[in-house]
Short mmCIF file of C-alpha atoms in Angstrom, two decimals:
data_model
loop_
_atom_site.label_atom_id
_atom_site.label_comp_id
_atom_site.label_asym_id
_atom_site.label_seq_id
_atom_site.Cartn_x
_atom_site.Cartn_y
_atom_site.Cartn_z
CA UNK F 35 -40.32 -19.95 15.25
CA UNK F 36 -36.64 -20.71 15.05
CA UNK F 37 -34.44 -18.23 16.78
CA UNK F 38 -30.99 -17.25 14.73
CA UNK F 39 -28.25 -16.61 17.10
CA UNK F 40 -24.63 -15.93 16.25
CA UNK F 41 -23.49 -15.98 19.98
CA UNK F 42 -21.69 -19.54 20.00
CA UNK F 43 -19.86 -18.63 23.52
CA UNK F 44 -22.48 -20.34 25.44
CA UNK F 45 -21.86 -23.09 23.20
CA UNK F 46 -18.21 -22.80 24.96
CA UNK F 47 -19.84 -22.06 28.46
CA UNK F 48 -21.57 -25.56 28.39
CA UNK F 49 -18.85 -27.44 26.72
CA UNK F 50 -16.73 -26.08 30.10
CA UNK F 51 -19.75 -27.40 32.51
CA UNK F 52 -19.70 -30.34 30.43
CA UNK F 53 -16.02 -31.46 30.97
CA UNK F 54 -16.20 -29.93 34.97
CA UNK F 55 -19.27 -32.41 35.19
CA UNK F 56 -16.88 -35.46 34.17
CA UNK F 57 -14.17 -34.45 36.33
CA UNK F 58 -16.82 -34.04 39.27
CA UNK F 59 -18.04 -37.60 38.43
CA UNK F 60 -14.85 -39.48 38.56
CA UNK F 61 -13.50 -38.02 41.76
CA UNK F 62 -16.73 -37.86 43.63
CA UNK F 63 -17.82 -41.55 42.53
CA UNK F 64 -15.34 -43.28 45.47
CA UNK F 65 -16.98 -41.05 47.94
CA UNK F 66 -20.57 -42.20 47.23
CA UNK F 67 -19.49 -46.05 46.68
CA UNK F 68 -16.75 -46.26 49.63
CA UNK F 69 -18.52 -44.23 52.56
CA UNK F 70 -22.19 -45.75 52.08
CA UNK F 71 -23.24 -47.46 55.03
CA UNK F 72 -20.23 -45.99 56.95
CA UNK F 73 -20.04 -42.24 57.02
CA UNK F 74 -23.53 -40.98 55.71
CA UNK F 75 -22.44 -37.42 56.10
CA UNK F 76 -19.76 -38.09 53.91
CA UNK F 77 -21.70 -39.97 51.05
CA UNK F 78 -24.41 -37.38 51.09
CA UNK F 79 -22.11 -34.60 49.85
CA UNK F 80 -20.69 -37.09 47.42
CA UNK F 81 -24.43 -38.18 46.46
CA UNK F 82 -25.25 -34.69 45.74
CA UNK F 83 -22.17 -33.75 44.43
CA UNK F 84 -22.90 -36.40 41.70
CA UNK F 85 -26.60 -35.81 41.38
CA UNK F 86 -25.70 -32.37 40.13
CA UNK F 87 -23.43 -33.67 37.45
CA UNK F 88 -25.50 -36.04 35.78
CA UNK F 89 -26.04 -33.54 32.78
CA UNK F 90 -21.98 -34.09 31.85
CA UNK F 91 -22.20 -36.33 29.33
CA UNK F 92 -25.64 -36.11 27.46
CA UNK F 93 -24.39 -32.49 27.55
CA UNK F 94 -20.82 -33.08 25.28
CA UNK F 95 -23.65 -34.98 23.00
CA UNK F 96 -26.44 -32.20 22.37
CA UNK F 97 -23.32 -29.83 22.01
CA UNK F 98 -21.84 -32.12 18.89
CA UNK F 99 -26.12 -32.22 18.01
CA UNK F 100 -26.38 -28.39 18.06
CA UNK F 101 -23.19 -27.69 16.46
CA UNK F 102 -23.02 -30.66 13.34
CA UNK F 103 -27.00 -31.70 12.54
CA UNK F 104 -27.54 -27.76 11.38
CA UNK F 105 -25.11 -28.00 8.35
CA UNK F 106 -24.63 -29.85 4.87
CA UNK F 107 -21.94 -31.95 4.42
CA UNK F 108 -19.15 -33.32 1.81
CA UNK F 109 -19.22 -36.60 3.08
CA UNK F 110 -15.48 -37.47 2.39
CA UNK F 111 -14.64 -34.28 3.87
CA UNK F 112 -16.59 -34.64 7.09
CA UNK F 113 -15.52 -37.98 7.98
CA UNK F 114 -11.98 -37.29 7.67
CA UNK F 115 -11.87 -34.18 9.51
CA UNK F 116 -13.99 -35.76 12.25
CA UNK F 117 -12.11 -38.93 12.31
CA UNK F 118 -8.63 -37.13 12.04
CA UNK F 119 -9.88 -35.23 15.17
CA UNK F 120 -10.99 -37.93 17.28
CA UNK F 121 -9.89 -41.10 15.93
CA UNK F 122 -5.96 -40.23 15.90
CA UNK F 123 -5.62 -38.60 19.80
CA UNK F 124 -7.88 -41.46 20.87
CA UNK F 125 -5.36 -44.34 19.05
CA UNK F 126 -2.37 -42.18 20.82
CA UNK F 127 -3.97 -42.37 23.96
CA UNK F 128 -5.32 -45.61 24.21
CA UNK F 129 -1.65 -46.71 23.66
CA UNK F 130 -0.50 -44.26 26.68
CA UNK F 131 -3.53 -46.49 28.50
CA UNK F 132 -2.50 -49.42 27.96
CA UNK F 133 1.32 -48.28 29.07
CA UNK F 134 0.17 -46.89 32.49
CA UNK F 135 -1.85 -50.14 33.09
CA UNK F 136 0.65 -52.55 32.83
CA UNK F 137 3.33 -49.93 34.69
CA UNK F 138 0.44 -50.31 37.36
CA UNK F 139 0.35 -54.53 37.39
CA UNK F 140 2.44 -55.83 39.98
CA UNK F 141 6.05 -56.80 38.33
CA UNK F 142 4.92 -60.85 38.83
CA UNK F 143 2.10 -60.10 36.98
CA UNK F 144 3.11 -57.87 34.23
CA UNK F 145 2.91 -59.84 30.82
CA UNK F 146 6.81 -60.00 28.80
CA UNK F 147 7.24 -60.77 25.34
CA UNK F 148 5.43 -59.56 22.10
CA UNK F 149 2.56 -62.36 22.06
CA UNK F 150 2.03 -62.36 25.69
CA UNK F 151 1.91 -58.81 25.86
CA UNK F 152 -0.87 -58.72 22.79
CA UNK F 153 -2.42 -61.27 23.95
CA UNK F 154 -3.28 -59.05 28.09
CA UNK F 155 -3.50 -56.18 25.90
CA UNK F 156 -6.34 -57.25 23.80
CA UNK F 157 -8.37 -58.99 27.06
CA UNK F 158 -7.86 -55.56 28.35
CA UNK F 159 -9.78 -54.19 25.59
CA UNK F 160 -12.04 -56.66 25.48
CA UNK F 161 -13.11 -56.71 28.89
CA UNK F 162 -13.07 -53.50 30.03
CA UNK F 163 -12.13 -51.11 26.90
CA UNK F 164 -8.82 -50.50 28.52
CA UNK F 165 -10.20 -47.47 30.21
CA UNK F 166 -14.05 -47.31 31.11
CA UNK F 167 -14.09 -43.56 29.81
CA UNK F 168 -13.33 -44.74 26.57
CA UNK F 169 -16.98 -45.93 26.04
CA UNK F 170 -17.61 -42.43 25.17
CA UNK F 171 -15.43 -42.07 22.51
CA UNK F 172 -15.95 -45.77 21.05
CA UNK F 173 -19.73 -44.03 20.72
CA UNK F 174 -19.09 -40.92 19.02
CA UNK F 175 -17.49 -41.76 16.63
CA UNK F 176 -19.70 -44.66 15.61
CA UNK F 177 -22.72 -42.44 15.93
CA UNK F 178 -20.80 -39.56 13.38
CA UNK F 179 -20.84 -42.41 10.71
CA UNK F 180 -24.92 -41.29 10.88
CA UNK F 181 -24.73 -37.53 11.40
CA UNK F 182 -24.59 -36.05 7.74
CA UNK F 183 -27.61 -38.83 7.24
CA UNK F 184 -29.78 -37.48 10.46
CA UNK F 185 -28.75 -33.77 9.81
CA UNK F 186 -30.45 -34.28 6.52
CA UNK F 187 -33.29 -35.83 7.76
CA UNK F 188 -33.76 -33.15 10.84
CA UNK F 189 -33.34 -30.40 8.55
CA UNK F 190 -36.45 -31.56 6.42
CA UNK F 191 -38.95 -31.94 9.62
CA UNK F 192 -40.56 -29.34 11.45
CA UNK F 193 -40.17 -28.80 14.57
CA UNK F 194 -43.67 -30.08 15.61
CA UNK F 195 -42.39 -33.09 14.14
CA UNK F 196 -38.63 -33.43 15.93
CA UNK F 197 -40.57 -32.77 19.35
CA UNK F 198 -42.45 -35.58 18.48
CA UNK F 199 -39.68 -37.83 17.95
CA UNK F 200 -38.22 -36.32 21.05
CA UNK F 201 -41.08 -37.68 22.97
CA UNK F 202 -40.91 -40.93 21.35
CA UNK F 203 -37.19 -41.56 22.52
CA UNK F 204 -37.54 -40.42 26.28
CA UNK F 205 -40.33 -42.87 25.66
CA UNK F 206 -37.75 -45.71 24.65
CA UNK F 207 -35.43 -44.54 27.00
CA UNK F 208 -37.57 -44.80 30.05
CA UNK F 209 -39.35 -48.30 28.60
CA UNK F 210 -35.28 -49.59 28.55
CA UNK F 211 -34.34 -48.07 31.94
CA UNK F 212 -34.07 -51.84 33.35
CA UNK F 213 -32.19 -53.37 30.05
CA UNK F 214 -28.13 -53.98 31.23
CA UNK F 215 -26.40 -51.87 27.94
CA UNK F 216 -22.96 -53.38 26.98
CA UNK F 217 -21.15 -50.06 27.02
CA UNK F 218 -17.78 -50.44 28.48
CA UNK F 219 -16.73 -53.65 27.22
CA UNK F 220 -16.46 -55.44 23.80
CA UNK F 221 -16.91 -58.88 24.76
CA UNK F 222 -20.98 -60.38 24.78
CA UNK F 223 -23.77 -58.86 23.77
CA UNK F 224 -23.56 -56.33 20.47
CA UNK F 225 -26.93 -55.82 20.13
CA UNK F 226 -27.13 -54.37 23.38
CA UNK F 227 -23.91 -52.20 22.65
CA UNK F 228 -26.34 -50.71 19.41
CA UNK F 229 -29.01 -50.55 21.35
CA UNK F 230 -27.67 -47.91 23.85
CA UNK F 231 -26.06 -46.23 20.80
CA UNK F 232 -29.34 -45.57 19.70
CA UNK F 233 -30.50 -44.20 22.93
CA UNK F 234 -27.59 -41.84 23.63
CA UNK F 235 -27.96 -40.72 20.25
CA UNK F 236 -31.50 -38.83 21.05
CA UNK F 237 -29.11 -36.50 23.12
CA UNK F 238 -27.79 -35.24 19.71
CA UNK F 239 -31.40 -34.60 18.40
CA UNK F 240 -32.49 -33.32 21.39
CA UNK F 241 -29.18 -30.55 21.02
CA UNK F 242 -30.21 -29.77 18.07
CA UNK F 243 -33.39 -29.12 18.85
CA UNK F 244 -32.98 -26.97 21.79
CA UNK F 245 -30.12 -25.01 19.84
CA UNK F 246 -33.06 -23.64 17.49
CA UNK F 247 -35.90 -22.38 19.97
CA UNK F 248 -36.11 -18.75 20.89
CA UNK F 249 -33.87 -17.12 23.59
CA UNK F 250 -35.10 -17.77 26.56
CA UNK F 251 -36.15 -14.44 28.90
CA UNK F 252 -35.32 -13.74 32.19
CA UNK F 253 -38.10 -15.74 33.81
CA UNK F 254 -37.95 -18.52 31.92
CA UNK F 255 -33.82 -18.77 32.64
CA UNK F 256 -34.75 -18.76 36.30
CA UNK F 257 -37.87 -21.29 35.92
CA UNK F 258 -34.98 -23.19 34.09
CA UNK F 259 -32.07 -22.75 36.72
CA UNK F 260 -35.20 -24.13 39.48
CA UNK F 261 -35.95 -27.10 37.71
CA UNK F 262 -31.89 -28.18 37.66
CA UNK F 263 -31.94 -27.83 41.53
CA UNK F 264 -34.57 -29.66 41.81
CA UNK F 265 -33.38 -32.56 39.58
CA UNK F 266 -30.15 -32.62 41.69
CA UNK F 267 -32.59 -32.77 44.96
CA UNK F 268 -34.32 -35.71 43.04
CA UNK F 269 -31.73 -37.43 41.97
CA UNK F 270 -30.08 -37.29 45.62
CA UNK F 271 -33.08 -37.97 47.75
CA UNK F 272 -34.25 -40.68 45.28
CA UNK F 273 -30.81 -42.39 45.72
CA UNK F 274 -30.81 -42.65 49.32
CA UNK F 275 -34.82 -43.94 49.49
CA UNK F 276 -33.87 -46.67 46.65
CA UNK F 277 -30.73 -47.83 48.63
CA UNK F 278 -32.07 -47.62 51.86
CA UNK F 279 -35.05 -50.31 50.38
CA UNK F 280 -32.76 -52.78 48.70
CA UNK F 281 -30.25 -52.52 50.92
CA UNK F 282 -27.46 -51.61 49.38
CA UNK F 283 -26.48 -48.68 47.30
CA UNK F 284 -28.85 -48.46 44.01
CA UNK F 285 -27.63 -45.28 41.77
CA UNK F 286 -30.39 -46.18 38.71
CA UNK F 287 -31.21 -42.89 38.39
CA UNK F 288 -27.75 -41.66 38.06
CA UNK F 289 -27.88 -43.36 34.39
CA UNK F 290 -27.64 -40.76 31.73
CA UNK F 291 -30.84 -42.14 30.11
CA UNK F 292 -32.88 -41.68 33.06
CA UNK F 293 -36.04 -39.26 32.92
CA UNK F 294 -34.59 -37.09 35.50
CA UNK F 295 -30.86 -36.80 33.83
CA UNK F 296 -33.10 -35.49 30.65
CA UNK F 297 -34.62 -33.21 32.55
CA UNK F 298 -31.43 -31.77 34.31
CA UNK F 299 -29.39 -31.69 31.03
CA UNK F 300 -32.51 -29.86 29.06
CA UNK F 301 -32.98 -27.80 32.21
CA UNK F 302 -28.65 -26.38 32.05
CA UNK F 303 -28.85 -26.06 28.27
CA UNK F 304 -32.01 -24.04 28.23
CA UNK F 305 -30.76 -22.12 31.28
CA UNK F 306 -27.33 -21.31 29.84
CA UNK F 307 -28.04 -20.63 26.29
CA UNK F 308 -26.97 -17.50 24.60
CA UNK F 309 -25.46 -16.71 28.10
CA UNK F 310 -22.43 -14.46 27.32
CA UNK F 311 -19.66 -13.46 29.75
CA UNK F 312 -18.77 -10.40 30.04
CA UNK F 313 -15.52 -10.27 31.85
CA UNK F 314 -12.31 -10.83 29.70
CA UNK F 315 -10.41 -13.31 32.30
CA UNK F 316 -13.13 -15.68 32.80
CA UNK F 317 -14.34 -15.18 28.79
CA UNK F 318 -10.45 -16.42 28.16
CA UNK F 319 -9.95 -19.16 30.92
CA UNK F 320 -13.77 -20.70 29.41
CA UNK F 321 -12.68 -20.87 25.72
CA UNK F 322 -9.60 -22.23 26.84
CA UNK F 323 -10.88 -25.30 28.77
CA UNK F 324 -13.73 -25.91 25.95
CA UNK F 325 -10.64 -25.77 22.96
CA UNK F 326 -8.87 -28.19 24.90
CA UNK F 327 -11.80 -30.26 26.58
CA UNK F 328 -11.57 -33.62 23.98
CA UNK F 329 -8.11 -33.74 24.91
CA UNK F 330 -8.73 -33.13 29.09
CA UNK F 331 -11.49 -35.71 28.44
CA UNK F 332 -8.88 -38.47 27.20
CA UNK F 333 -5.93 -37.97 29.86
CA UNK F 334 -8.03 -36.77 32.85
CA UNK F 335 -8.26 -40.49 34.35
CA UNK F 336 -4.77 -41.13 33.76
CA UNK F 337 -4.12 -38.19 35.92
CA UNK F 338 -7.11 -39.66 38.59
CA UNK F 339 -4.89 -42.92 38.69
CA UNK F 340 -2.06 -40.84 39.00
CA UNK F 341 -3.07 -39.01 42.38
CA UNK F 342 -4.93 -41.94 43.83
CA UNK F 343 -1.97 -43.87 43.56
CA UNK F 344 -0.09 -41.61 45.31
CA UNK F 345 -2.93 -41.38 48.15
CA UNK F 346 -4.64 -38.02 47.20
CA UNK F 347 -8.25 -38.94 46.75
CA UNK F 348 -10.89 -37.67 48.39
CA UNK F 349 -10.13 -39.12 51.83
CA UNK F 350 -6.78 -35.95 52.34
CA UNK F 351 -9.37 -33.27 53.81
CA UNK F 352 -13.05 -33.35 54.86
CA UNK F 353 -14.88 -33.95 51.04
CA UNK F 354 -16.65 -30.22 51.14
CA UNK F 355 -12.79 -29.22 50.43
CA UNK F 356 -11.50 -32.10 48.94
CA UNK F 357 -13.87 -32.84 45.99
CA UNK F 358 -13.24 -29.13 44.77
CA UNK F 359 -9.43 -29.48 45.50
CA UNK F 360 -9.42 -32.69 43.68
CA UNK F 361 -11.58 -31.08 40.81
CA UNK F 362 -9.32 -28.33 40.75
CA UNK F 363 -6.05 -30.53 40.48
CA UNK F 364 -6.96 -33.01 38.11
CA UNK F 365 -8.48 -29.82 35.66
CA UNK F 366 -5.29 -28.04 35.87
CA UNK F 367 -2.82 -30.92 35.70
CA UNK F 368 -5.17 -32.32 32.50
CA UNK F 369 -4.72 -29.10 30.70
CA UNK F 370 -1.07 -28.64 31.23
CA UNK F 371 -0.68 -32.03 29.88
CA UNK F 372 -2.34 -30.95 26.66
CA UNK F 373 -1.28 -27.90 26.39
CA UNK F 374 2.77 -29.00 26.33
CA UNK F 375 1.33 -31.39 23.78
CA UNK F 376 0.06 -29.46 21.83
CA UNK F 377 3.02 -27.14 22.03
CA UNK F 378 5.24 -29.95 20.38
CA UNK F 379 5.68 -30.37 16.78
CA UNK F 380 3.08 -32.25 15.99
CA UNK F 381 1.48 -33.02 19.33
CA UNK F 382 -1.59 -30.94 17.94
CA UNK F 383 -2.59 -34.19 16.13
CA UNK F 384 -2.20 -36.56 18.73
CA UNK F 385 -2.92 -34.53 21.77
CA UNK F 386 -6.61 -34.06 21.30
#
């Protein structure tokens, strides 16, 4: 049985967690890779700080699976008001990218003149995508060239069937767990860049999927709500046993495609879904951040760089504050940013 639902506000609720996730990952990444080895107090509440994140971005992807794979599509019409909404902010700010980089070169380095400046520019991009969150974007919007085509498919199956295919990819996925994907750059191996297109791009099956089983009761919420603590226990206790062996700090299972990211990101979904709030304020601040998340997504590391260049990272207070603080900040400042965008003629197009 499929279950019909018109409440699309947990659809906001998890697009919120989603982009909080992201934020929590970029600011509490230093922690865990700077402190290892030196303050282990420290790196465990970074460690666990990330280990309860790691839904954040198969999340955005089973939200774009749940809300686009349900529907039939003019195919001219789809792919230019998908494009129009990602492609053009992501051109605007990969330009703004490439600015603050070479503002952020020292002045002997910095390339001058049109050929030399192309010519840093485009190793930039080659070598490291100018920014390494941009590997998310480079991905969506290769993988909505195929969603009218899989929507079509999904919509034929049963859902016997999809589970099946489910199966079959966290298969894949776990068989690949080893396999270095080319994500951030575009330099080397393409087949390898295709390759982990193909395995994020279960996530938007897998939203779909999940979008269409029954509401979930009380018990099942909370059986759902224990299983995410316990994949954030997993994920942090697993880290420290795997680093302690080799050595040296081994965060495998902090890949998105691992069995126990799955898990967690099934495990929020499932918990959260057709979870309404009730209280105006919050209802208002939640659709707010999920309208404006794509565009918090692209200028949220700018505004990272920003305060770690001017020395507030997570080292200003002891991390229990600091990581929310930071969260907090870089949230705030990302949405202002967007918002006075937005608020320009115009700046809706570009802003994101």
């Amino acid at each position: 049985m499929t279950a019909k639902t018109n409440n699309i506000q947990y659809l906001d609720i998890l697009r919120t967690l989603a982009m909080l996730g992201v934020i929590i990952i970029h600011v509490s990444s230093p922690l865990v890779n700077m402190t290892y080895g030196k303050n282990m107090p420290y790196w465990w509440i970074g460690n666990v700080a990330d280990s309860a994140v790691r839904f954040a971005v198969p999340l955005f992807l089973m939200l774009s699976g749940a809300t686009l794979l349900g529907k039939e599509y003019n195919l001219g019409e789809f792919y230019s008001r998908r494009f129009m909404r990602v492609l053009v902010p992501f051109l605007f700010w990969i330009v703004v990218y490439w600015v603050y980089r070479w503002c952020m070169l020292l002045p002997k380095l910095q390339p001058h003149g049109f050929n030399d400046i192309m010519q840093w520019g485009t190793n930039l991009f080659l070598k490291e995508g100018v920014s390494k969150h941009f590997w998310y974007i480079y991905m969506i919007l290769f993988l909505y060239l195929f969603i009218p085509f899989l929507g079509k498919v999904l919509r034929k199956i049963t859902m016997p069937a999809i589970s099946n295919l489910l199966l079959l990819w966290a298969v894949l996925a776990f068989l690949c767990r080893s396999m270095p994907l080319n994500i951030y750059t575009w330099g080397g191996d393409y087949t390898s860049k295709l390759l982990g297109y193909a395995l994020f791009s279960g996530y938007l099956v897998l939203g779909y999927y999940l979008s269409r089983l029954p509401v979930s009761g009380f018990k099942t919420r909370l059986l759902f709500a224990l299983v995410f603590l316990v994949s954030i226990a997993v994920s942090a206790v697993v880290t420290y046993f795997f680093s302690l062996k080799a050595h040296k700090l081994v965060l495998s299972i902090y890949s998105y495609l691992s069995i126990n990211s799955l898990i967690q990101s099934i495990a929020i979904f499932m918990w959260m879904k057709d979870v309404s709030i009730k209280n105006k304020y919050i209802s208002g601040i939640n659709s707010a951040i999920s309208n404006y998340s794509y565009g918090i997504y692209l200028v949220h590391i700018l505004v990272i760089g920003i305060l770690f260049n001017n020395g507030i990272y997570w080292s200003f207070a002891h991390p229990l504050l600091s990581l929310p603080l930071l969260t907090d900040m870089v949230l705030v400042c990302s949405f202002a940013i967007i918002y006075m965008l937005r608020k320009i003629p115009g700046g809706k197009y570009i802003a994101g």
